[in-house]
PDB file of C-alpha atoms in Angstrom:
ATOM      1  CA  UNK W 168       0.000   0.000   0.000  1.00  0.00           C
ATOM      2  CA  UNK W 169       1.419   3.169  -1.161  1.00  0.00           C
ATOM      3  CA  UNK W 170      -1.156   5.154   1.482  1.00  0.00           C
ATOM      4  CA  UNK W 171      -1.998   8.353   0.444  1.00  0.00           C
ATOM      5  CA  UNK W 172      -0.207  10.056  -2.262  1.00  0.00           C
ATOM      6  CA  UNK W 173      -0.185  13.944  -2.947  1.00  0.00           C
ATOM      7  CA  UNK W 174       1.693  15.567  -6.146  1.00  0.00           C
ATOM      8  CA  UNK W 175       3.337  17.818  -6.624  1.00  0.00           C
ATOM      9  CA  UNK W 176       5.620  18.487  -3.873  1.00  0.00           C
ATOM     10  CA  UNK W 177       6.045  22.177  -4.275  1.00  0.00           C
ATOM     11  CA  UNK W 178       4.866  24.633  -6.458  1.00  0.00           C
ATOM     12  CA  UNK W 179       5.426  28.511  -6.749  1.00  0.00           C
ATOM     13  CA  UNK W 180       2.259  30.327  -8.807  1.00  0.00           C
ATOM     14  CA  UNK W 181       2.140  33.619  -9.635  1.00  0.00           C
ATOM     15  CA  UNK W 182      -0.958  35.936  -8.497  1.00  0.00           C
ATOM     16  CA  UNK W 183      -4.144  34.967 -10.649  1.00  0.00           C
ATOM     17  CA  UNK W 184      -2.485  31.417 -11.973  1.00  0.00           C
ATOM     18  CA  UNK W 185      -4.961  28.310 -10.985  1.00  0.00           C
ATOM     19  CA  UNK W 186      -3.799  24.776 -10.444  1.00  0.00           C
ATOM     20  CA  UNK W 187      -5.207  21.530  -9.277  1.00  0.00           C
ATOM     21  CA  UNK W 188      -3.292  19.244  -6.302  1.00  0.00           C
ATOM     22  CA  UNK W 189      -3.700  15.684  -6.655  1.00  0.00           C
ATOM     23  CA  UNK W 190      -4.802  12.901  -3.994  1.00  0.00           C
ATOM     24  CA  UNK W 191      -5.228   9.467  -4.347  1.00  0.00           C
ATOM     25  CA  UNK W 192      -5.361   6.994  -1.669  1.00  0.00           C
ATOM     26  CA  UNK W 193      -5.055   2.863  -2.159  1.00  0.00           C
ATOM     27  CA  UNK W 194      -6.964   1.940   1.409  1.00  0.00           C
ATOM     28  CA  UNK W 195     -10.147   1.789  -0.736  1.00  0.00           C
ATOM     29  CA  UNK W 196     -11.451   4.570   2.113  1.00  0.00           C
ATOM     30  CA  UNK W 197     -15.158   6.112   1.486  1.00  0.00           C
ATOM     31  CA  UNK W 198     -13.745   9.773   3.467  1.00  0.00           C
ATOM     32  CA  UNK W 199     -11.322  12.411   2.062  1.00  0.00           C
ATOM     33  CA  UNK W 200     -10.286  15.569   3.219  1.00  0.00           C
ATOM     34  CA  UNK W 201      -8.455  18.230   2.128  1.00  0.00           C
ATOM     35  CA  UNK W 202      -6.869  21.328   4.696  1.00  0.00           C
ATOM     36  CA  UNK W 203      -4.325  23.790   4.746  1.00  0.00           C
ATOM     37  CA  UNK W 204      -1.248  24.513   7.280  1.00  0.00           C
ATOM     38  CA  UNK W 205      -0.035  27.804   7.692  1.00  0.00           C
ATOM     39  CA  UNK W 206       3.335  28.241   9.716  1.00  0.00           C
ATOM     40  CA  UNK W 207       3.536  27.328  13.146  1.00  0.00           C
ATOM     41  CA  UNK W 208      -0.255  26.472  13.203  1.00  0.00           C
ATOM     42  CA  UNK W 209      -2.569  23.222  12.842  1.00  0.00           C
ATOM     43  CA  UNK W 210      -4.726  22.248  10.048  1.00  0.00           C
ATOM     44  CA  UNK W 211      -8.043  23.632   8.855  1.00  0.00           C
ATOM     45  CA  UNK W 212     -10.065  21.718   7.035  1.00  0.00           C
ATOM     46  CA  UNK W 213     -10.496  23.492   3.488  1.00  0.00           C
ATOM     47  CA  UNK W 214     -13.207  20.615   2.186  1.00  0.00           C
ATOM     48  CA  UNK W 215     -14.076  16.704   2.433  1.00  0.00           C
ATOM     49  CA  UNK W 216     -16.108  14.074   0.679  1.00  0.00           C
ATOM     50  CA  UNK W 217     -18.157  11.139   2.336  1.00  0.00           C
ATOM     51  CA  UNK W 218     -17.598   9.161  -0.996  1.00  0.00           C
ATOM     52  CA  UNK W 219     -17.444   9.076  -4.441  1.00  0.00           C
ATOM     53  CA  UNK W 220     -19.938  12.473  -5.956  1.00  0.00           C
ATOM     54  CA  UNK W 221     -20.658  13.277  -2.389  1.00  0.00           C
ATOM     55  CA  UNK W 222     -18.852  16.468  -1.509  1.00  0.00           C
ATOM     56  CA  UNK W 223     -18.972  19.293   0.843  1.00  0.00           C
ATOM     57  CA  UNK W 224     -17.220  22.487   2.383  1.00  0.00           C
ATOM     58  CA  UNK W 225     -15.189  22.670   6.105  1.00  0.00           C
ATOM     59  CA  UNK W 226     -13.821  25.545   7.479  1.00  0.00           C
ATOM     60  CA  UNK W 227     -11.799  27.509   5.071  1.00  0.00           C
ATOM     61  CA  UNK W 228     -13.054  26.727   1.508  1.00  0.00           C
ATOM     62  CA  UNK W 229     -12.978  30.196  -0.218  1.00  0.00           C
ATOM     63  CA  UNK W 230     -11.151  30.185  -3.265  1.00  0.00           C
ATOM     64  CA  UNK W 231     -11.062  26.320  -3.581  1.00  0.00           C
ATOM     65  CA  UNK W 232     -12.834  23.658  -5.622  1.00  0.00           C
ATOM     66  CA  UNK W 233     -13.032  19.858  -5.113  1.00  0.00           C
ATOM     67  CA  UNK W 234     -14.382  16.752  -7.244  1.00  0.00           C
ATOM     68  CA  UNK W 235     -14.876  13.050  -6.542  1.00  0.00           C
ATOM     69  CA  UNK W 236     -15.458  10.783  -9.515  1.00  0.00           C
ATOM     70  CA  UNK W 237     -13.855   8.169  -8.023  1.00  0.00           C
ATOM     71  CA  UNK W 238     -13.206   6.417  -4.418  1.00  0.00           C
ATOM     72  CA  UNK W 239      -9.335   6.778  -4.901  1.00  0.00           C
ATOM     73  CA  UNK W 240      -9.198  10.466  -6.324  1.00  0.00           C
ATOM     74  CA  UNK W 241      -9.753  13.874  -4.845  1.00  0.00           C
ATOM     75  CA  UNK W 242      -8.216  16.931  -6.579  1.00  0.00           C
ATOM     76  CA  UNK W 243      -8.298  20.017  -4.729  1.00  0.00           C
ATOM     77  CA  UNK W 244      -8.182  23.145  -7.421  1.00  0.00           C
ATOM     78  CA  UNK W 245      -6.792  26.896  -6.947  1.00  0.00           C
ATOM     79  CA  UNK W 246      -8.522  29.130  -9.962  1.00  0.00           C
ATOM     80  CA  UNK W 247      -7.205  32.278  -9.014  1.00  0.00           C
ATOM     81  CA  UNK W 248      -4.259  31.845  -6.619  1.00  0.00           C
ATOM     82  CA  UNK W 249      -4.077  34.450  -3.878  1.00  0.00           C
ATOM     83  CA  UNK W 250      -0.714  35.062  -1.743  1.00  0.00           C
ATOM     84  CA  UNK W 251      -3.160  34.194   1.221  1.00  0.00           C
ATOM     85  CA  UNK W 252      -3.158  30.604  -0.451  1.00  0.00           C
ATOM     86  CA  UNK W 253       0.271  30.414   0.325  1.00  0.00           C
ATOM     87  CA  UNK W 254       0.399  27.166   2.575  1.00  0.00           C
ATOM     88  CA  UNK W 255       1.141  23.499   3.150  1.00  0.00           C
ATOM     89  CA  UNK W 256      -2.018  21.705   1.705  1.00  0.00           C
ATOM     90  CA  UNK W 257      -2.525  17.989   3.416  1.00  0.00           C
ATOM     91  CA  UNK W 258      -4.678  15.404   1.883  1.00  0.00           C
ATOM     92  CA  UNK W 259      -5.931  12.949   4.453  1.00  0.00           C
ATOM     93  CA  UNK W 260      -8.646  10.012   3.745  1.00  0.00           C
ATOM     94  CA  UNK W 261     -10.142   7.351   6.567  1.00  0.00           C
ATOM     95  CA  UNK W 262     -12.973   4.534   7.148  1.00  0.00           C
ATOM     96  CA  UNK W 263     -15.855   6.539   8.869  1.00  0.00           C
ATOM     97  CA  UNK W 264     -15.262   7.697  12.603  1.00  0.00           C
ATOM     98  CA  UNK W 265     -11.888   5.928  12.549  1.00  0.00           C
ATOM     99  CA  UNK W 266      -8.180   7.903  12.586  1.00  0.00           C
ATOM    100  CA  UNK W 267      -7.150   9.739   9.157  1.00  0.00           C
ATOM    101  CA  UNK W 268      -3.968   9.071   7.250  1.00  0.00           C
ATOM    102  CA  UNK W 269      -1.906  11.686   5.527  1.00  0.00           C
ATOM    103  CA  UNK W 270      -0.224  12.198   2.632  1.00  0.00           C
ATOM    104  CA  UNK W 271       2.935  14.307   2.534  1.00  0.00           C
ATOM    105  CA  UNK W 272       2.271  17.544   1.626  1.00  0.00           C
ATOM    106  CA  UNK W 273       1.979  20.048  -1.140  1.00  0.00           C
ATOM    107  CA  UNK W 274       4.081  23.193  -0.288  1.00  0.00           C
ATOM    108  CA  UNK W 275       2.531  26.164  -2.146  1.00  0.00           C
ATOM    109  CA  UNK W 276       3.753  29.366  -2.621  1.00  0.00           C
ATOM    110  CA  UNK W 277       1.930  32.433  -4.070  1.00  0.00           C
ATOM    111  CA  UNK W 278       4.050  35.127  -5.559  1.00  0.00           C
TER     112      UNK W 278
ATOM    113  CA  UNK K 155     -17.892  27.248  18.504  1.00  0.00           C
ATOM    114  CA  UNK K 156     -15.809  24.141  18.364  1.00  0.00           C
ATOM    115  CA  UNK K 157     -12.279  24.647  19.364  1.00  0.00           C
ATOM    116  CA  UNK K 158      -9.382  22.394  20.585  1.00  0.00           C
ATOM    117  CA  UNK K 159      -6.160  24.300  21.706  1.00  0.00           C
ATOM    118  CA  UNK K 160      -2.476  23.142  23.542  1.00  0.00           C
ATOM    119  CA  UNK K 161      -1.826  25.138  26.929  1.00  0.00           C
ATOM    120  CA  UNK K 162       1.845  25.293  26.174  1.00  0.00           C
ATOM    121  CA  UNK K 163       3.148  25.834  22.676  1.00  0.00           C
ATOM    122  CA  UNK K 164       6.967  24.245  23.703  1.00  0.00           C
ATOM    123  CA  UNK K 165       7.399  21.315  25.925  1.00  0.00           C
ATOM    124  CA  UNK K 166      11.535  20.534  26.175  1.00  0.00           C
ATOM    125  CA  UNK K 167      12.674  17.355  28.320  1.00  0.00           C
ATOM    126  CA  UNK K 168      15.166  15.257  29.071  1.00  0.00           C
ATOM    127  CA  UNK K 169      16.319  12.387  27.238  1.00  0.00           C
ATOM    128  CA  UNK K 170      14.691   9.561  29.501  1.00  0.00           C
ATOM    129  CA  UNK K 171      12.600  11.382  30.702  1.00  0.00           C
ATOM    130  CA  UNK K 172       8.769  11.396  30.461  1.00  0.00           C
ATOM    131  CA  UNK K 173       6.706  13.947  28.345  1.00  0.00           C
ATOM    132  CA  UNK K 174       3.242  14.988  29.145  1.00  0.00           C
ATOM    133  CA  UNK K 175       1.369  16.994  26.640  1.00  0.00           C
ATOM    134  CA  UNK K 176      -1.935  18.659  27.465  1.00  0.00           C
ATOM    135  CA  UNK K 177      -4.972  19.596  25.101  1.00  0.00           C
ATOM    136  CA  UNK K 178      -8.142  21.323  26.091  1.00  0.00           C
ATOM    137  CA  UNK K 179     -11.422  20.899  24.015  1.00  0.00           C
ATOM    138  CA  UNK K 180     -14.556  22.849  24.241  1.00  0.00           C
ATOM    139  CA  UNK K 181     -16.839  20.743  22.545  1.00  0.00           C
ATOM    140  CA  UNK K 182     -18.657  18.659  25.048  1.00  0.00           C
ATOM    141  CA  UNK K 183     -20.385  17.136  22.208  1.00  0.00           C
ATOM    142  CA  UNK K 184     -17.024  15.466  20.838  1.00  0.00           C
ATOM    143  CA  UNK K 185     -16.558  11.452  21.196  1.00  0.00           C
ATOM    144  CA  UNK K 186     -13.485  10.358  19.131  1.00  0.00           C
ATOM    145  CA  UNK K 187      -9.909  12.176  20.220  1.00  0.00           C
ATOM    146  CA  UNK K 188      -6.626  11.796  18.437  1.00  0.00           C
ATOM    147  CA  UNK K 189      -3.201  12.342  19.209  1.00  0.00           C
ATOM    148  CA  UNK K 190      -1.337  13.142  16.045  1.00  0.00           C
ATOM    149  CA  UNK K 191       2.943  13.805  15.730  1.00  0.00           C
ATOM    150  CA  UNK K 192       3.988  15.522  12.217  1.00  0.00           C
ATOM    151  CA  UNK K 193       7.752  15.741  12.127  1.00  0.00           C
ATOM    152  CA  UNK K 194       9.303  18.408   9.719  1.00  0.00           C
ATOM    153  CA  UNK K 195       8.370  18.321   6.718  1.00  0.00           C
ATOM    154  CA  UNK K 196       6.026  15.302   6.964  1.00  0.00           C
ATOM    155  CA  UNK K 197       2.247  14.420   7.255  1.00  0.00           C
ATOM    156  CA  UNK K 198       0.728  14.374  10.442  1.00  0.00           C
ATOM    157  CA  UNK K 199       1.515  10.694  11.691  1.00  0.00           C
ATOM    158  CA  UNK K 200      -1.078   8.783  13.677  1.00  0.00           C
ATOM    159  CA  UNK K 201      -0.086   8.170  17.065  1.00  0.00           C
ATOM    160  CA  UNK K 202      -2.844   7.048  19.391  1.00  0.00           C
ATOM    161  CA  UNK K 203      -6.519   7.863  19.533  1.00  0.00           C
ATOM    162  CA  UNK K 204      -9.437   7.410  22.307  1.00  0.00           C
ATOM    163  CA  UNK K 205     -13.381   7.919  22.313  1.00  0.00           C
ATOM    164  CA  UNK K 206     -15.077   9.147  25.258  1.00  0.00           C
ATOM    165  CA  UNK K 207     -16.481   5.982  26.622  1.00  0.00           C
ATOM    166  CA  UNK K 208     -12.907   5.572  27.922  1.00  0.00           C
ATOM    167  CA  UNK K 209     -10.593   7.802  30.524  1.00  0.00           C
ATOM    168  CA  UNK K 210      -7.114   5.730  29.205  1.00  0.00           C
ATOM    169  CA  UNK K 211      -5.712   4.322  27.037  1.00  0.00           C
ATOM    170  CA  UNK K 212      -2.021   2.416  26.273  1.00  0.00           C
ATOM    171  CA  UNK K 213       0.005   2.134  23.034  1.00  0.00           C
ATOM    172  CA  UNK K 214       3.776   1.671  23.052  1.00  0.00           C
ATOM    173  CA  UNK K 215       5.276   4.105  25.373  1.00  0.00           C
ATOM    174  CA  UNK K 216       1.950   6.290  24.831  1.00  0.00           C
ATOM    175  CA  UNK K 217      -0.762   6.567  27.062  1.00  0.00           C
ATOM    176  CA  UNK K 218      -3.639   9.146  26.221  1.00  0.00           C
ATOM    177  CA  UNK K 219      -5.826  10.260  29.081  1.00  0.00           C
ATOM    178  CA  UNK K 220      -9.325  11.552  29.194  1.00  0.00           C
ATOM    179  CA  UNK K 221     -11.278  13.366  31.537  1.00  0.00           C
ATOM    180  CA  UNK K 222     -14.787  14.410  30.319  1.00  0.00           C
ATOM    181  CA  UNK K 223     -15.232  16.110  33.187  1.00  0.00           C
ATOM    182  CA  UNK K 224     -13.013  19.094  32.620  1.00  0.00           C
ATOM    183  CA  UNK K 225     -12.509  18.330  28.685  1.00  0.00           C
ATOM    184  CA  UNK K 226      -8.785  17.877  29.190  1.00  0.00           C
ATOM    185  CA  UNK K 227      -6.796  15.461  26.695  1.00  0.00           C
ATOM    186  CA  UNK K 228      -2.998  14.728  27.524  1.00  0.00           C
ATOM    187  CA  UNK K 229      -0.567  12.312  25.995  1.00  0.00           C
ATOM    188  CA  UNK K 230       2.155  10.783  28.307  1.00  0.00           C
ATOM    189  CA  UNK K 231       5.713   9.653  26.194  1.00  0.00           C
ATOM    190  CA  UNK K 232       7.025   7.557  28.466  1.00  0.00           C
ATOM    191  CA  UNK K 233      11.397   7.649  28.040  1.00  0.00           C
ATOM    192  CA  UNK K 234      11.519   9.891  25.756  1.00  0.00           C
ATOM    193  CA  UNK K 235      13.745   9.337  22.405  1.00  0.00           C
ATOM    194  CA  UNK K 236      15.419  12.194  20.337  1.00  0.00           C
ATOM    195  CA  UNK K 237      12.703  10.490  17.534  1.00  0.00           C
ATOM    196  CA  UNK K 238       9.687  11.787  19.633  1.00  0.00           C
ATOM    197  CA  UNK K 239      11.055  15.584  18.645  1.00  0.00           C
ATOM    198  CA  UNK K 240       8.000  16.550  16.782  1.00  0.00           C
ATOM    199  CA  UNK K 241       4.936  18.815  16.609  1.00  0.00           C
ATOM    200  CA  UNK K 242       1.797  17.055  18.544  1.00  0.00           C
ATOM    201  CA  UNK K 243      -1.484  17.798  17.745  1.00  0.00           C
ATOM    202  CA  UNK K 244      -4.654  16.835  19.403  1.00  0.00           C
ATOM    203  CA  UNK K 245      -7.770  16.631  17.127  1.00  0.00           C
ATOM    204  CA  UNK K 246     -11.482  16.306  18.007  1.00  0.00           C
ATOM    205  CA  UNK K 247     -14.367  14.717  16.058  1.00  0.00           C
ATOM    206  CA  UNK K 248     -17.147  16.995  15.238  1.00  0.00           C
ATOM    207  CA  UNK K 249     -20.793  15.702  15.827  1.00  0.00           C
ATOM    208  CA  UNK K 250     -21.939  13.590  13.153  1.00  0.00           C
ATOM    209  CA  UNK K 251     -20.496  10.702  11.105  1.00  0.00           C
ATOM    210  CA  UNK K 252     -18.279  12.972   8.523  1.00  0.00           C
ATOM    211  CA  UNK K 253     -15.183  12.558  10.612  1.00  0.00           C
ATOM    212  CA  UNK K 254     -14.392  15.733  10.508  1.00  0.00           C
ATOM    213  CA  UNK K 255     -11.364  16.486  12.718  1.00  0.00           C
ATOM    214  CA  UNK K 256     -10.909  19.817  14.740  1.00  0.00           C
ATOM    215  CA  UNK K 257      -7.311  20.512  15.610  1.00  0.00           C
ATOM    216  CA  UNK K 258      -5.207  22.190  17.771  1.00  0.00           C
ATOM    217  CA  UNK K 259      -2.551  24.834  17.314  1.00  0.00           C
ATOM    218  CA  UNK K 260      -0.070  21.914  18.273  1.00  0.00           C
ATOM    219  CA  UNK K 261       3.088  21.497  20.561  1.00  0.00           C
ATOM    220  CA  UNK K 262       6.409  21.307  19.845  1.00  0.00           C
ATOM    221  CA  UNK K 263       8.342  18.670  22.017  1.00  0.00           C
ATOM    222  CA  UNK K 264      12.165  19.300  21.853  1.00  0.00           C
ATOM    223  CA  UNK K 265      14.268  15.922  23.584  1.00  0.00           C
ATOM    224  CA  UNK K 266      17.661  17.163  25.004  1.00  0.00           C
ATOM    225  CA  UNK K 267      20.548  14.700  24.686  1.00  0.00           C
TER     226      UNK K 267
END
Protein backbone atom coordinates (compact mmCIF):
# COMPACT_ATOMS: atom_id res chain seq x y z
CA UNK A 1 0.00 0.00 0.00
CA UNK A 2 1.42 3.17 -1.16
CA UNK A 3 -1.16 5.15 1.48
CA UNK A 4 -2.00 8.35 0.44
CA UNK A 5 -0.21 10.06 -2.26
CA UNK A 6 -0.18 13.94 -2.95
CA UNK A 7 1.69 15.57 -6.15
CA UNK A 8 3.34 17.82 -6.62
CA UNK A 9 5.62 18.49 -3.87
CA UNK A 10 6.04 22.18 -4.28
CA UNK A 11 4.87 24.63 -6.46
CA UNK A 12 5.43 28.51 -6.75
CA UNK A 13 2.26 30.33 -8.81
CA UNK A 14 2.14 33.62 -9.63
CA UNK A 15 -0.96 35.94 -8.50
CA UNK A 16 -4.14 34.97 -10.65
CA UNK A 17 -2.48 31.42 -11.97
CA UNK A 18 -4.96 28.31 -10.99
CA UNK A 19 -3.80 24.78 -10.44
CA UNK A 20 -5.21 21.53 -9.28
CA UNK A 21 -3.29 19.24 -6.30
CA UNK A 22 -3.70 15.68 -6.66
CA UNK A 23 -4.80 12.90 -3.99
CA UNK A 24 -5.23 9.47 -4.35
CA UNK A 25 -5.36 6.99 -1.67
CA UNK A 26 -5.05 2.86 -2.16
CA UNK A 27 -6.96 1.94 1.41
CA UNK A 28 -10.15 1.79 -0.74
CA UNK A 29 -11.45 4.57 2.11
CA UNK A 30 -15.16 6.11 1.49
CA UNK A 31 -13.74 9.77 3.47
CA UNK A 32 -11.32 12.41 2.06
CA UNK A 33 -10.29 15.57 3.22
CA UNK A 34 -8.46 18.23 2.13
CA UNK A 35 -6.87 21.33 4.70
CA UNK A 36 -4.32 23.79 4.75
CA UNK A 37 -1.25 24.51 7.28
CA UNK A 38 -0.03 27.80 7.69
CA UNK A 39 3.33 28.24 9.72
CA UNK A 40 3.54 27.33 13.15
CA UNK A 41 -0.25 26.47 13.20
CA UNK A 42 -2.57 23.22 12.84
CA UNK A 43 -4.73 22.25 10.05
CA UNK A 44 -8.04 23.63 8.85
CA UNK A 45 -10.06 21.72 7.03
CA UNK A 46 -10.50 23.49 3.49
CA UNK A 47 -13.21 20.62 2.19
CA UNK A 48 -14.08 16.70 2.43
CA UNK A 49 -16.11 14.07 0.68
CA UNK A 50 -18.16 11.14 2.34
CA UNK A 51 -17.60 9.16 -1.00
CA UNK A 52 -17.44 9.08 -4.44
CA UNK A 53 -19.94 12.47 -5.96
CA UNK A 54 -20.66 13.28 -2.39
CA UNK A 55 -18.85 16.47 -1.51
CA UNK A 56 -18.97 19.29 0.84
CA UNK A 57 -17.22 22.49 2.38
CA UNK A 58 -15.19 22.67 6.10
CA UNK A 59 -13.82 25.54 7.48
CA UNK A 60 -11.80 27.51 5.07
CA UNK A 61 -13.05 26.73 1.51
CA UNK A 62 -12.98 30.20 -0.22
CA UNK A 63 -11.15 30.19 -3.26
CA UNK A 64 -11.06 26.32 -3.58
CA UNK A 65 -12.83 23.66 -5.62
CA UNK A 66 -13.03 19.86 -5.11
CA UNK A 67 -14.38 16.75 -7.24
CA UNK A 68 -14.88 13.05 -6.54
CA UNK A 69 -15.46 10.78 -9.51
CA UNK A 70 -13.86 8.17 -8.02
CA UNK A 71 -13.21 6.42 -4.42
CA UNK A 72 -9.34 6.78 -4.90
CA UNK A 73 -9.20 10.47 -6.32
CA UNK A 74 -9.75 13.87 -4.85
CA UNK A 75 -8.22 16.93 -6.58
CA UNK A 76 -8.30 20.02 -4.73
CA UNK A 77 -8.18 23.14 -7.42
CA UNK A 78 -6.79 26.90 -6.95
CA UNK A 79 -8.52 29.13 -9.96
CA UNK A 80 -7.20 32.28 -9.01
CA UNK A 81 -4.26 31.84 -6.62
CA UNK A 82 -4.08 34.45 -3.88
CA UNK A 83 -0.71 35.06 -1.74
CA UNK A 84 -3.16 34.19 1.22
CA UNK A 85 -3.16 30.60 -0.45
CA UNK A 86 0.27 30.41 0.33
CA UNK A 87 0.40 27.17 2.57
CA UNK A 88 1.14 23.50 3.15
CA UNK A 89 -2.02 21.71 1.71
CA UNK A 90 -2.53 17.99 3.42
CA UNK A 91 -4.68 15.40 1.88
CA UNK A 92 -5.93 12.95 4.45
CA UNK A 93 -8.65 10.01 3.74
CA UNK A 94 -10.14 7.35 6.57
CA UNK A 95 -12.97 4.53 7.15
CA UNK A 96 -15.86 6.54 8.87
CA UNK A 97 -15.26 7.70 12.60
CA UNK A 98 -11.89 5.93 12.55
CA UNK A 99 -8.18 7.90 12.59
CA UNK A 100 -7.15 9.74 9.16
CA UNK A 101 -3.97 9.07 7.25
CA UNK A 102 -1.91 11.69 5.53
CA UNK A 103 -0.22 12.20 2.63
CA UNK A 104 2.93 14.31 2.53
CA UNK A 105 2.27 17.54 1.63
CA UNK A 106 1.98 20.05 -1.14
CA UNK A 107 4.08 23.19 -0.29
CA UNK A 108 2.53 26.16 -2.15
CA UNK A 109 3.75 29.37 -2.62
CA UNK A 110 1.93 32.43 -4.07
CA UNK A 111 4.05 35.13 -5.56
CA UNK B 1 -17.89 27.25 18.50
CA UNK B 2 -15.81 24.14 18.36
CA UNK B 3 -12.28 24.65 19.36
CA UNK B 4 -9.38 22.39 20.58
CA UNK B 5 -6.16 24.30 21.71
CA UNK B 6 -2.48 23.14 23.54
CA UNK B 7 -1.83 25.14 26.93
CA UNK B 8 1.84 25.29 26.17
CA UNK B 9 3.15 25.83 22.68
CA UNK B 10 6.97 24.25 23.70
CA UNK B 11 7.40 21.32 25.93
CA UNK B 12 11.53 20.53 26.17
CA UNK B 13 12.67 17.36 28.32
CA UNK B 14 15.17 15.26 29.07
CA UNK B 15 16.32 12.39 27.24
CA UNK B 16 14.69 9.56 29.50
CA UNK B 17 12.60 11.38 30.70
CA UNK B 18 8.77 11.40 30.46
CA UNK B 19 6.71 13.95 28.35
CA UNK B 20 3.24 14.99 29.15
CA UNK B 21 1.37 16.99 26.64
CA UNK B 22 -1.93 18.66 27.46
CA UNK B 23 -4.97 19.60 25.10
CA UNK B 24 -8.14 21.32 26.09
CA UNK B 25 -11.42 20.90 24.01
CA UNK B 26 -14.56 22.85 24.24
CA UNK B 27 -16.84 20.74 22.55
CA UNK B 28 -18.66 18.66 25.05
CA UNK B 29 -20.38 17.14 22.21
CA UNK B 30 -17.02 15.47 20.84
CA UNK B 31 -16.56 11.45 21.20
CA UNK B 32 -13.48 10.36 19.13
CA UNK B 33 -9.91 12.18 20.22
CA UNK B 34 -6.63 11.80 18.44
CA UNK B 35 -3.20 12.34 19.21
CA UNK B 36 -1.34 13.14 16.04
CA UNK B 37 2.94 13.81 15.73
CA UNK B 38 3.99 15.52 12.22
CA UNK B 39 7.75 15.74 12.13
CA UNK B 40 9.30 18.41 9.72
CA UNK B 41 8.37 18.32 6.72
CA UNK B 42 6.03 15.30 6.96
CA UNK B 43 2.25 14.42 7.26
CA UNK B 44 0.73 14.37 10.44
CA UNK B 45 1.51 10.69 11.69
CA UNK B 46 -1.08 8.78 13.68
CA UNK B 47 -0.09 8.17 17.06
CA UNK B 48 -2.84 7.05 19.39
CA UNK B 49 -6.52 7.86 19.53
CA UNK B 50 -9.44 7.41 22.31
CA UNK B 51 -13.38 7.92 22.31
CA UNK B 52 -15.08 9.15 25.26
CA UNK B 53 -16.48 5.98 26.62
CA UNK B 54 -12.91 5.57 27.92
CA UNK B 55 -10.59 7.80 30.52
CA UNK B 56 -7.11 5.73 29.21
CA UNK B 57 -5.71 4.32 27.04
CA UNK B 58 -2.02 2.42 26.27
CA UNK B 59 0.01 2.13 23.03
CA UNK B 60 3.78 1.67 23.05
CA UNK B 61 5.28 4.10 25.37
CA UNK B 62 1.95 6.29 24.83
CA UNK B 63 -0.76 6.57 27.06
CA UNK B 64 -3.64 9.15 26.22
CA UNK B 65 -5.83 10.26 29.08
CA UNK B 66 -9.33 11.55 29.19
CA UNK B 67 -11.28 13.37 31.54
CA UNK B 68 -14.79 14.41 30.32
CA UNK B 69 -15.23 16.11 33.19
CA UNK B 70 -13.01 19.09 32.62
CA UNK B 71 -12.51 18.33 28.69
CA UNK B 72 -8.78 17.88 29.19
CA UNK B 73 -6.80 15.46 26.70
CA UNK B 74 -3.00 14.73 27.52
CA UNK B 75 -0.57 12.31 26.00
CA UNK B 76 2.15 10.78 28.31
CA UNK B 77 5.71 9.65 26.19
CA UNK B 78 7.03 7.56 28.47
CA UNK B 79 11.40 7.65 28.04
CA UNK B 80 11.52 9.89 25.76
CA UNK B 81 13.74 9.34 22.41
CA UNK B 82 15.42 12.19 20.34
CA UNK B 83 12.70 10.49 17.53
CA UNK B 84 9.69 11.79 19.63
CA UNK B 85 11.06 15.58 18.64
CA UNK B 86 8.00 16.55 16.78
CA UNK B 87 4.94 18.82 16.61
CA UNK B 88 1.80 17.06 18.54
CA UNK B 89 -1.48 17.80 17.74
CA UNK B 90 -4.65 16.84 19.40
CA UNK B 91 -7.77 16.63 17.13
CA UNK B 92 -11.48 16.31 18.01
CA UNK B 93 -14.37 14.72 16.06
CA UNK B 94 -17.15 16.99 15.24
CA UNK B 95 -20.79 15.70 15.83
CA UNK B 96 -21.94 13.59 13.15
CA UNK B 97 -20.50 10.70 11.11
CA UNK B 98 -18.28 12.97 8.52
CA UNK B 99 -15.18 12.56 10.61
CA UNK B 100 -14.39 15.73 10.51
CA UNK B 101 -11.36 16.49 12.72
CA UNK B 102 -10.91 19.82 14.74
CA UNK B 103 -7.31 20.51 15.61
CA UNK B 104 -5.21 22.19 17.77
CA UNK B 105 -2.55 24.83 17.31
CA UNK B 106 -0.07 21.91 18.27
CA UNK B 107 3.09 21.50 20.56
CA UNK B 108 6.41 21.31 19.84
CA UNK B 109 8.34 18.67 22.02
CA UNK B 110 12.17 19.30 21.85
CA UNK B 111 14.27 15.92 23.58
CA UNK B 112 17.66 17.16 25.00
CA UNK B 113 20.55 14.70 24.69
Amino acid sequence: NAGVTQTPKFRILKIGQSMTLQCTQDMNHNYMYWYRQDPGMGLKLIYYSVGAGITDKGEVPNGYNVSRSTTEDFPLRLELAAPSQTSVYFCASSHPTNEQYFGPGTRLTVT
Amino acid sequence: GESVGLHLPTLSVQEGDNSIINCAYSNSASDYFIWYKQESGKGPQFIIDIRSNMDKRQGQRVTVLLNKTVKHLSLQIAATQPGDSAVYFCAEASSGNTGKLIFGQGTTLQVKP
